[in-house]
PDB file of C-alpha atoms in Angstrom:
ATOM      1  CA  UNK A   1     -44.203  39.673   7.237  1.00  0.00           C
ATOM      2  CA  UNK A   2     -45.361  40.890   3.848  1.00  0.00           C
ATOM      3  CA  UNK A   3     -47.163  44.189   3.706  1.00  0.00           C
ATOM      4  CA  UNK A   4     -50.245  42.437   2.357  1.00  0.00           C
ATOM      5  CA  UNK A   5     -50.672  40.447   5.603  1.00  0.00           C
ATOM      6  CA  UNK A   6     -50.433  43.297   8.115  1.00  0.00           C
ATOM      7  CA  UNK A   7     -54.015  44.302   7.355  1.00  0.00           C
ATOM      8  CA  UNK A   8     -55.138  41.122   9.112  1.00  0.00           C
ATOM      9  CA  UNK A   9     -54.113  42.680  12.429  1.00  0.00           C
ATOM     10  CA  UNK A  10     -55.182  45.720  14.419  1.00  0.00           C
ATOM     11  CA  UNK A  11     -53.300  48.999  14.316  1.00  0.00           C
ATOM     12  CA  UNK A  12     -52.199  48.411  17.903  1.00  0.00           C
ATOM     13  CA  UNK A  13     -50.845  44.949  17.060  1.00  0.00           C
ATOM     14  CA  UNK A  14     -48.935  46.356  14.104  1.00  0.00           C
ATOM     15  CA  UNK A  15     -47.619  49.272  16.191  1.00  0.00           C
ATOM     16  CA  UNK A  16     -46.390  46.980  18.976  1.00  0.00           C
ATOM     17  CA  UNK A  17     -44.724  44.654  16.428  1.00  0.00           C
ATOM     18  CA  UNK A  18     -42.979  47.575  14.724  1.00  0.00           C
ATOM     19  CA  UNK A  19     -41.771  48.944  18.057  1.00  0.00           C
ATOM     20  CA  UNK A  20     -40.544  45.527  19.138  1.00  0.00           C
ATOM     21  CA  UNK A  21     -38.666  45.184  15.843  1.00  0.00           C
ATOM     22  CA  UNK A  22     -36.937  48.530  16.440  1.00  0.00           C
ATOM     23  CA  UNK A  23     -35.826  47.329  19.893  1.00  0.00           C
ATOM     24  CA  UNK A  24     -34.919  43.801  18.797  1.00  0.00           C
ATOM     25  CA  UNK A  25     -31.155  44.009  19.226  1.00  0.00           C
ATOM     26  CA  UNK A  26     -29.168  44.244  22.480  1.00  0.00           C
ATOM     27  CA  UNK A  27     -27.020  47.049  21.048  1.00  0.00           C
ATOM     28  CA  UNK A  28     -30.137  49.166  20.526  1.00  0.00           C
ATOM     29  CA  UNK A  29     -31.279  48.472  24.069  1.00  0.00           C
ATOM     30  CA  UNK A  30     -27.821  49.494  25.317  1.00  0.00           C
ATOM     31  CA  UNK A  31     -27.963  52.704  23.267  1.00  0.00           C
ATOM     32  CA  UNK A  32     -31.369  53.595  24.697  1.00  0.00           C
ATOM     33  CA  UNK A  33     -30.285  52.808  28.251  1.00  0.00           C
ATOM     34  CA  UNK A  34     -27.223  54.997  27.791  1.00  0.00           C
ATOM     35  CA  UNK A  35     -29.258  57.908  26.394  1.00  0.00           C
ATOM     36  CA  UNK A  36     -31.803  57.608  29.203  1.00  0.00           C
ATOM     37  CA  UNK A  37     -29.012  57.518  31.795  1.00  0.00           C
ATOM     38  CA  UNK A  38     -27.329  60.600  30.300  1.00  0.00           C
ATOM     39  CA  UNK A  39     -30.676  62.412  29.917  1.00  0.00           C
ATOM     40  CA  UNK A  40     -29.076  64.725  27.349  1.00  0.00           C
ATOM     41  CA  UNK A  41     -27.923  64.822  23.773  1.00  0.00           C
ATOM     42  CA  UNK A  42     -24.891  62.590  23.291  1.00  0.00           C
ATOM     43  CA  UNK A  43     -22.496  62.918  20.379  1.00  0.00           C
ATOM     44  CA  UNK A  44     -19.401  60.724  20.117  1.00  0.00           C
ATOM     45  CA  UNK A  45     -19.630  58.821  23.397  1.00  0.00           C
ATOM     46  CA  UNK A  46     -21.984  56.109  22.131  1.00  0.00           C
ATOM     47  CA  UNK A  47     -19.344  54.238  20.121  1.00  0.00           C
ATOM     48  CA  UNK A  48     -17.011  54.202  23.128  1.00  0.00           C
ATOM     49  CA  UNK A  49     -19.798  53.111  25.447  1.00  0.00           C
ATOM     50  CA  UNK A  50     -20.871  50.178  23.249  1.00  0.00           C
ATOM     51  CA  UNK A  51     -17.447  49.019  22.133  1.00  0.00           C
ATOM     52  CA  UNK A  52     -18.766  48.310  18.640  1.00  0.00           C
ATOM     53  CA  UNK A  53     -17.376  49.634  15.374  1.00  0.00           C
ATOM     54  CA  UNK A  54     -18.465  53.117  14.324  1.00  0.00           C
ATOM     55  CA  UNK A  55     -20.304  51.748  11.271  1.00  0.00           C
ATOM     56  CA  UNK A  56     -22.182  49.163  13.343  1.00  0.00           C
ATOM     57  CA  UNK A  57     -23.158  51.725  15.950  1.00  0.00           C
ATOM     58  CA  UNK A  58     -24.291  54.122  13.222  1.00  0.00           C
ATOM     59  CA  UNK A  59     -26.522  51.439  11.727  1.00  0.00           C
ATOM     60  CA  UNK A  60     -28.197  50.814  15.091  1.00  0.00           C
ATOM     61  CA  UNK A  61     -28.651  54.552  15.633  1.00  0.00           C
ATOM     62  CA  UNK A  62     -30.194  54.803  12.177  1.00  0.00           C
ATOM     63  CA  UNK A  63     -32.718  52.062  13.006  1.00  0.00           C
ATOM     64  CA  UNK A  64     -33.681  53.775  16.266  1.00  0.00           C
ATOM     65  CA  UNK A  65     -33.964  57.124  14.513  1.00  0.00           C
ATOM     66  CA  UNK A  66     -36.092  55.644  11.718  1.00  0.00           C
ATOM     67  CA  UNK A  67     -38.407  54.242  14.393  1.00  0.00           C
ATOM     68  CA  UNK A  68     -38.613  57.738  15.870  1.00  0.00           C
ATOM     69  CA  UNK A  69     -37.525  56.730  19.361  1.00  0.00           C
ATOM     70  CA  UNK A  70     -34.395  58.880  19.181  1.00  0.00           C
ATOM     71  CA  UNK A  71     -33.724  62.247  17.602  1.00  0.00           C
ATOM     72  CA  UNK A  72     -30.494  63.451  16.085  1.00  0.00           C
ATOM     73  CA  UNK A  73     -29.164  66.949  15.559  1.00  0.00           C
ATOM     74  CA  UNK A  74     -26.072  67.807  13.560  1.00  0.00           C
ATOM     75  CA  UNK A  75     -23.424  69.564  15.636  1.00  0.00           C
ATOM     76  CA  UNK A  76     -20.498  70.410  13.387  1.00  0.00           C
ATOM     77  CA  UNK A  77     -19.179  67.134  11.977  1.00  0.00           C
ATOM     78  CA  UNK A  78     -20.987  64.907  14.486  1.00  0.00           C
ATOM     79  CA  UNK A  79     -24.594  64.041  15.184  1.00  0.00           C
ATOM     80  CA  UNK A  80     -25.927  64.333  18.718  1.00  0.00           C
ATOM     81  CA  UNK A  81     -28.667  61.922  19.778  1.00  0.00           C
ATOM     82  CA  UNK A  82     -31.296  61.992  22.495  1.00  0.00           C
ATOM     83  CA  UNK A  83     -34.547  60.242  23.384  1.00  0.00           C
ATOM     84  CA  UNK A  84     -37.650  61.547  21.602  1.00  0.00           C
ATOM     85  CA  UNK A  85     -39.917  62.006  24.646  1.00  0.00           C
ATOM     86  CA  UNK A  86     -43.187  61.842  22.691  1.00  0.00           C
ATOM     87  CA  UNK A  87     -42.332  58.527  21.018  1.00  0.00           C
ATOM     88  CA  UNK A  88     -40.783  57.168  24.236  1.00  0.00           C
ATOM     89  CA  UNK A  89     -44.146  57.722  25.943  1.00  0.00           C
ATOM     90  CA  UNK A  90     -45.960  56.007  23.068  1.00  0.00           C
ATOM     91  CA  UNK A  91     -43.676  52.976  23.436  1.00  0.00           C
ATOM     92  CA  UNK A  92     -44.205  52.993  27.188  1.00  0.00           C
ATOM     93  CA  UNK A  93     -47.979  53.191  26.913  1.00  0.00           C
ATOM     94  CA  UNK A  94     -48.304  50.554  24.174  1.00  0.00           C
ATOM     95  CA  UNK A  95     -46.030  48.050  25.897  1.00  0.00           C
ATOM     96  CA  UNK A  96     -47.693  48.691  29.253  1.00  0.00           C
ATOM     97  CA  UNK A  97     -51.104  47.968  27.728  1.00  0.00           C
ATOM     98  CA  UNK A  98     -49.706  44.801  26.131  1.00  0.00           C
ATOM     99  CA  UNK A  99     -47.966  43.436  29.250  1.00  0.00           C
ATOM    100  CA  UNK A 100     -50.988  43.294  31.507  1.00  0.00           C
ATOM    101  CA  UNK A 101     -50.970  41.249  34.691  1.00  0.00           C
ATOM    102  CA  UNK A 102     -51.934  37.644  34.048  1.00  0.00           C
ATOM    103  CA  UNK A 103     -53.546  35.347  36.580  1.00  0.00           C
ATOM    104  CA  UNK A 104     -53.131  31.693  35.695  1.00  0.00           C
ATOM    105  CA  UNK A 105     -55.311  28.980  37.149  1.00  0.00           C
ATOM    106  CA  UNK A 106     -52.218  27.113  38.329  1.00  0.00           C
ATOM    107  CA  UNK A 107     -52.075  24.624  35.496  1.00  0.00           C
ATOM    108  CA  UNK A 108     -51.243  25.619  31.939  1.00  0.00           C
ATOM    109  CA  UNK A 109     -50.998  22.476  29.811  1.00  0.00           C
TER     110      UNK A 109
END
């Protein structure tokens, strides 16, 4: 969507859309699940875990880092990644507010 159209929507709607875009690839979901499972900074294991090429994995890590959901620290020649707890909570809270319980009347269309 062009930048000129985003002003038609609320900040929350734009935030949720941007977060969803950052998560919108199964490799990124797998990376996040792996980092959550490890609950620590992970350096070279991510490429092995995913089974994707180094360049492809790096691109997905870059997208997640640009979105702020992961952090990266340089450790020698490698970069170690972990979940950014503050942004993780923001994602959690925004998506939880979006996915509210719905009660349907039994017939939709």
